[in-house]
Amino acid sequence: MKVLVIGAGNMGSAFVKQISAAGHEVSVAARDATKVAALAAQYPGVKAVLPASAADGKDVVVLATGYADAVSALQSVGNLQGKVVVDITNPLTADYMGLTLGHSTSASEEIAKAVPGALLVKAFNTLFAQVLAQGATLADGNKATVFYAGDSDAAKQTVKALAESLGFATTDAGGLKNARYLEPLAGLNIYLGYGAGRGTGIAPTWIGA
């Protein structure tokens, strides 16, 4: 796949590492061109690109920014009509211990309203950057699960294929409105990792039938 990663922070860097290692064609864009260039230089074949029109010709756009920057970041990369967009964001409070949205909407649904025509899929939001960077297999030997939710079956299949190419187990979490469940699940994982002191090598995993 031809993949654009928006963001050069911890999650963006982890995506660039894993997606390029899986053999996909990766471009990365962010506001800080120097940071983007340094990230791209770490991995053979990864291209540092300017945001303008960066989404052109890409199969998947991975939104690896914070929720507050999500809409402006997507709007900066060009035409997203019919484009598969992976939303990894969580609408976290300043202390990371709560959510600013829930019950009647979600970060994903609000982003989708702002970028009509994009095929938004919620995914990867329940993973710490450290888990994504080190790979899908957790310390206990289980594979971390990428839960994905969206209203386009074709877009979900693309995201499922991308996640599985990185070695992750996958679970279809239904329509995009079910991001209202996935975002609190990420909040629980953050609490367990930081609030309960279990560290960042953990991830929610679905087992059984």
mmCIF file of C-alpha atoms in Angstrom:
data_model
loop_
_atom_site.group_PDB
_atom_site.id
_atom_site.type_symbol
_atom_site.label_atom_id
_atom_site.label_comp_id
_atom_site.label_asym_id
_atom_site.label_seq_id
_atom_site.Cartn_x
_atom_site.Cartn_y
_atom_site.Cartn_z
ATOM 1 C CA MET A 1 0.000 0.000 0.000
ATOM 2 C CA LYS A 2 0.931 3.639 -0.426
ATOM 3 C CA VAL A 3 0.533 5.147 3.045
ATOM 4 C CA LEU A 4 0.752 8.728 4.262
ATOM 5 C CA VAL A 5 1.454 9.177 7.976
ATOM 6 C CA ILE A 6 0.488 12.597 9.335
ATOM 7 C CA GLY A 7 2.502 13.324 12.451
ATOM 8 C CA ALA A 8 6.093 12.814 13.557
ATOM 9 C CA GLY A 9 5.562 12.321 17.289
ATOM 10 C CA ASN A 10 5.747 9.028 19.181
ATOM 11 C CA MET A 11 2.815 7.387 17.395
ATOM 12 C CA GLY A 12 3.708 8.786 13.995
ATOM 13 C CA SER A 13 7.299 7.596 14.379
ATOM 14 C CA ALA A 14 6.139 4.131 15.416
ATOM 15 C CA PHE A 15 3.812 3.912 12.417
ATOM 16 C CA VAL A 16 6.569 4.952 10.025
ATOM 17 C CA LYS A 17 8.872 2.307 11.503
ATOM 18 C CA GLN A 18 6.390 -0.567 11.351
ATOM 19 C CA ILE A 19 4.626 0.278 8.079
ATOM 20 C CA SER A 20 7.910 0.696 6.228
ATOM 21 C CA ALA A 21 9.274 -2.522 7.757
ATOM 22 C CA ALA A 22 6.183 -4.339 6.470
ATOM 23 C CA GLY A 23 7.096 -3.342 2.927
ATOM 24 C CA HIS A 24 4.601 -0.578 2.302
ATOM 25 C CA GLU A 25 5.470 2.683 0.525
ATOM 26 C CA VAL A 26 5.497 5.332 3.256
ATOM 27 C CA SER A 27 5.408 9.122 3.189
ATOM 28 C CA VAL A 28 5.341 11.269 6.315
ATOM 29 C CA ALA A 29 4.176 14.857 6.771
ATOM 30 C CA ALA A 30 3.828 17.174 9.753
ATOM 31 C CA ARG A 31 4.080 20.855 10.666
ATOM 32 C CA ASP A 32 7.733 20.567 11.694
ATOM 33 C CA ALA A 33 9.618 19.890 8.453
ATOM 34 C CA THR A 34 12.929 19.376 10.262
ATOM 35 C CA LYS A 35 11.430 16.705 12.513
ATOM 36 C CA VAL A 36 9.814 15.007 9.518
ATOM 37 C CA ALA A 37 13.100 14.940 7.600
ATOM 38 C CA ALA A 38 14.935 13.450 10.580
ATOM 39 C CA LEU A 39 12.291 10.742 10.973
ATOM 40 C CA ALA A 40 12.238 9.825 7.297
ATOM 41 C CA ALA A 41 16.026 9.587 7.223
ATOM 42 C CA GLN A 42 15.942 6.737 9.751
ATOM 43 C CA TYR A 43 14.223 4.308 7.383
ATOM 44 C CA PRO A 44 15.131 3.384 3.785
ATOM 45 C CA GLY A 45 12.553 4.457 1.245
ATOM 46 C CA VAL A 46 10.484 6.662 3.557
ATOM 47 C CA LYS A 47 9.736 10.052 2.005
ATOM 48 C CA ALA A 48 9.458 13.311 3.912
ATOM 49 C CA VAL A 49 6.784 15.399 2.177
ATOM 50 C CA LEU A 50 5.149 18.768 2.627
ATOM 51 C CA PRO A 51 1.518 18.600 3.812
ATOM 52 C CA ALA A 52 0.033 20.310 0.735
ATOM 53 C CA SER A 53 -1.451 17.617 -1.554
ATOM 54 C CA ALA A 54 0.392 14.900 0.391
ATOM 55 C CA ALA A 55 -2.681 12.640 0.297
ATOM 56 C CA ASP A 56 -2.720 12.524 -3.507
ATOM 57 C CA GLY A 57 -2.175 9.002 -4.831
ATOM 58 C CA LYS A 58 -2.173 7.394 -1.381
ATOM 59 C CA ASP A 59 -4.206 4.313 -0.488
ATOM 60 C CA VAL A 60 -4.354 5.109 3.237
ATOM 61 C CA VAL A 61 -3.850 8.217 5.347
ATOM 62 C CA VAL A 62 -2.903 7.564 8.985
ATOM 63 C CA LEU A 63 -3.874 10.456 11.257
ATOM 64 C CA ALA A 64 -1.226 10.281 13.992
ATOM 65 C CA THR A 65 -1.840 13.604 15.731
ATOM 66 C CA GLY A 66 -3.630 14.624 18.886
ATOM 67 C CA TYR A 67 -7.383 15.106 18.637
ATOM 68 C CA ALA A 68 -7.107 18.896 18.938
ATOM 69 C CA ASP A 69 -4.956 19.031 15.783
ATOM 70 C CA ALA A 70 -6.783 16.329 13.827
ATOM 71 C CA VAL A 71 -9.099 18.350 11.602
ATOM 72 C CA SER A 72 -6.542 20.989 10.622
ATOM 73 C CA ALA A 73 -3.986 18.259 9.927
ATOM 74 C CA LEU A 74 -6.347 16.414 7.601
ATOM 75 C CA GLN A 75 -7.434 19.579 5.852
ATOM 76 C CA SER A 76 -3.780 20.418 5.173
ATOM 77 C CA VAL A 77 -3.001 17.316 3.089
ATOM 78 C CA GLY A 78 -5.354 17.855 0.159
ATOM 79 C CA ASN A 79 -8.367 16.071 -1.280
ATOM 80 C CA LEU A 80 -9.596 13.241 0.951
ATOM 81 C CA GLN A 81 -12.707 12.380 -1.067
ATOM 82 C CA GLY A 82 -13.037 8.594 -1.037
ATOM 83 C CA LYS A 83 -9.729 8.244 0.825
ATOM 84 C CA VAL A 84 -9.294 5.728 3.657
ATOM 85 C CA VAL A 85 -8.327 7.680 6.778
ATOM 86 C CA VAL A 86 -7.215 5.861 9.932
ATOM 87 C CA ASP A 87 -8.124 7.890 13.024
ATOM 88 C CA ILE A 88 -6.022 6.940 16.038
ATOM 89 C CA THR A 89 -7.000 9.926 18.180
ATOM 90 C CA ASN A 90 -8.551 9.971 21.646
ATOM 91 C CA PRO A 91 -10.306 13.083 23.052
ATOM 92 C CA LEU A 92 -8.310 13.161 26.274
ATOM 93 C CA THR A 93 -8.426 15.674 29.091
ATOM 94 C CA ALA A 94 -5.269 17.606 29.939
ATOM 95 C CA ASP A 95 -4.238 15.042 32.577
ATOM 96 C CA TYR A 96 -4.927 12.101 30.224
ATOM 97 C CA MET A 97 -7.200 10.519 32.832
ATOM 98 C CA GLY A 98 -10.553 11.330 31.207
ATOM 99 C CA LEU A 99 -12.356 11.996 27.936
ATOM 100 C CA THR A 100 -13.820 15.268 26.706
ATOM 101 C CA LEU A 101 -16.404 13.540 24.476
ATOM 102 C CA GLY A 102 -18.626 10.502 24.848
ATOM 103 C CA HIS A 103 -22.109 8.976 24.992
ATOM 104 C CA SER A 104 -23.666 10.926 22.103
ATOM 105 C CA THR A 105 -20.592 11.374 19.885
ATOM 106 C CA SER A 106 -16.884 10.552 19.613
ATOM 107 C CA ALA A 107 -13.680 12.057 18.317
ATOM 108 C CA SER A 108 -14.024 9.996 15.150
ATOM 109 C CA GLU A 109 -17.577 11.116 14.460
ATOM 110 C CA GLU A 110 -16.645 14.757 14.961
ATOM 111 C CA ILE A 111 -13.650 14.419 12.650
ATOM 112 C CA ALA A 112 -15.811 12.693 10.034
ATOM 113 C CA LYS A 113 -18.242 15.632 10.086
ATOM 114 C CA ALA A 114 -15.371 18.021 9.421
ATOM 115 C CA VAL A 115 -13.909 16.035 6.492
ATOM 116 C CA PRO A 116 -16.975 14.802 4.582
ATOM 117 C CA GLY A 117 -16.135 12.348 1.851
ATOM 118 C CA ALA A 118 -13.230 10.760 3.704
ATOM 119 C CA LEU A 119 -13.714 7.085 4.606
ATOM 120 C CA LEU A 120 -12.866 7.355 8.292
ATOM 121 C CA VAL A 121 -11.957 4.246 10.267
ATOM 122 C CA LYS A 122 -11.221 4.308 13.976
ATOM 123 C CA ALA A 123 -8.243 2.032 14.687
ATOM 124 C CA PHE A 124 -4.993 1.678 16.654
ATOM 125 C CA ASN A 125 -6.271 4.135 19.295
ATOM 126 C CA THR A 126 -6.039 1.532 22.081
ATOM 127 C CA LEU A 127 -2.299 0.989 21.585
ATOM 128 C CA PHE A 128 0.499 2.797 23.368
ATOM 129 C CA ALA A 129 3.205 4.135 21.063
ATOM 130 C CA GLN A 130 5.662 1.812 22.802
ATOM 131 C CA VAL A 131 3.614 -1.254 21.847
ATOM 132 C CA LEU A 132 3.297 -0.093 18.250
ATOM 133 C CA ALA A 133 7.018 0.619 18.036
ATOM 134 C CA GLN A 134 8.155 -2.708 19.502
ATOM 135 C CA GLY A 135 5.740 -4.840 17.494
ATOM 136 C CA ALA A 136 2.487 -6.721 17.875
ATOM 137 C CA THR A 137 3.563 -9.454 20.299
ATOM 138 C CA LEU A 138 3.222 -8.471 23.956
ATOM 139 C CA ALA A 139 5.488 -9.621 26.780
ATOM 140 C CA ASP A 140 3.071 -12.439 27.697
ATOM 141 C CA GLY A 141 3.208 -13.811 24.171
ATOM 142 C CA ASN A 142 -0.243 -12.633 23.109
ATOM 143 C CA LYS A 143 -0.697 -10.464 20.059
ATOM 144 C CA ALA A 144 -2.143 -7.028 20.677
ATOM 145 C CA THR A 145 -5.488 -6.433 19.022
ATOM 146 C CA VAL A 146 -6.282 -3.582 16.663
ATOM 147 C CA PHE A 147 -9.975 -2.815 16.989
ATOM 148 C CA TYR A 148 -11.408 -1.030 13.955
ATOM 149 C CA ALA A 149 -14.747 0.710 13.450
ATOM 150 C CA GLY A 150 -16.146 2.487 10.407
ATOM 151 C CA ASP A 151 -19.124 2.864 8.132
ATOM 152 C CA SER A 152 -17.409 1.677 4.929
ATOM 153 C CA ASP A 153 -16.841 -2.068 4.736
ATOM 154 C CA ALA A 154 -14.238 -1.629 2.006
ATOM 155 C CA ALA A 155 -12.311 0.924 4.072
ATOM 156 C CA LYS A 156 -12.430 -1.366 7.101
ATOM 157 C CA GLN A 157 -11.041 -4.252 5.065
ATOM 158 C CA THR A 158 -8.162 -2.036 3.952
ATOM 159 C CA VAL A 159 -7.372 -1.084 7.553
ATOM 160 C CA LYS A 160 -7.687 -4.706 8.666
ATOM 161 C CA ALA A 161 -5.192 -5.738 5.957
ATOM 162 C CA LEU A 162 -2.793 -2.971 6.982
ATOM 163 C CA ALA A 163 -2.969 -3.915 10.682
ATOM 164 C CA GLU A 164 -2.478 -7.608 9.950
ATOM 165 C CA SER A 165 0.485 -6.852 7.705
ATOM 166 C CA LEU A 166 2.078 -5.317 10.814
ATOM 167 C CA GLY A 167 1.446 -8.535 12.731
ATOM 168 C CA PHE A 168 -1.524 -7.449 14.848
ATOM 169 C CA ALA A 169 -4.649 -9.416 15.605
ATOM 170 C CA THR A 170 -7.771 -7.553 14.478
ATOM 171 C CA THR A 171 -11.381 -7.254 15.604
ATOM 172 C CA ASP A 172 -14.190 -5.580 13.665
ATOM 173 C CA ALA A 173 -15.910 -3.245 16.140
ATOM 174 C CA GLY A 174 -18.786 -2.259 13.871
ATOM 175 C CA GLY A 175 -19.836 1.176 12.665
ATOM 176 C CA LEU A 176 -18.071 4.453 13.324
ATOM 177 C CA LYS A 177 -20.437 5.302 16.180
ATOM 178 C CA ASN A 178 -18.767 2.477 18.105
ATOM 179 C CA ALA A 179 -15.734 4.710 18.417
ATOM 180 C CA ARG A 180 -17.732 5.816 21.474
ATOM 181 C CA TYR A 181 -16.702 2.467 22.993
ATOM 182 C CA LEU A 182 -13.152 2.312 21.649
ATOM 183 C CA GLU A 183 -12.152 5.731 22.964
ATOM 184 C CA PRO A 184 -13.096 4.893 26.586
ATOM 185 C CA LEU A 185 -11.283 1.565 26.152
ATOM 186 C CA ALA A 186 -8.173 3.563 25.308
ATOM 187 C CA GLY A 187 -8.814 5.659 28.411
ATOM 188 C CA LEU A 188 -8.886 2.514 30.548
ATOM 189 C CA ASN A 189 -5.635 1.342 28.987
ATOM 190 C CA ILE A 190 -4.014 4.700 29.763
ATOM 191 C CA TYR A 191 -5.210 4.482 33.366
ATOM 192 C CA LEU A 192 -3.840 0.957 33.756
ATOM 193 C CA GLY A 193 -0.547 1.901 32.140
ATOM 194 C CA TYR A 194 0.076 5.150 33.982
ATOM 195 C CA GLY A 195 -2.446 5.551 36.801
ATOM 196 C CA ALA A 196 -2.112 1.953 38.015
ATOM 197 C CA GLY A 197 1.577 1.757 37.199
ATOM 198 C CA ARG A 198 1.454 -1.243 34.895
ATOM 199 C CA GLY A 199 3.609 0.424 32.249
ATOM 200 C CA THR A 200 3.241 1.022 28.540
ATOM 201 C CA GLY A 201 3.863 -2.519 27.324
ATOM 202 C CA ILE A 202 0.198 -3.465 27.762
ATOM 203 C CA ALA A 203 -2.752 -3.429 25.362
ATOM 204 C CA PRO A 204 -6.384 -4.566 25.304
ATOM 205 C CA THR A 205 -6.596 -7.928 23.546
ATOM 206 C CA TRP A 206 -9.679 -9.886 22.483
ATOM 207 C CA ILE A 207 -9.374 -13.648 22.955
ATOM 208 C CA GLY A 208 -11.673 -16.567 22.335
ATOM 209 C CA ALA A 209 -14.187 -17.094 19.536
#
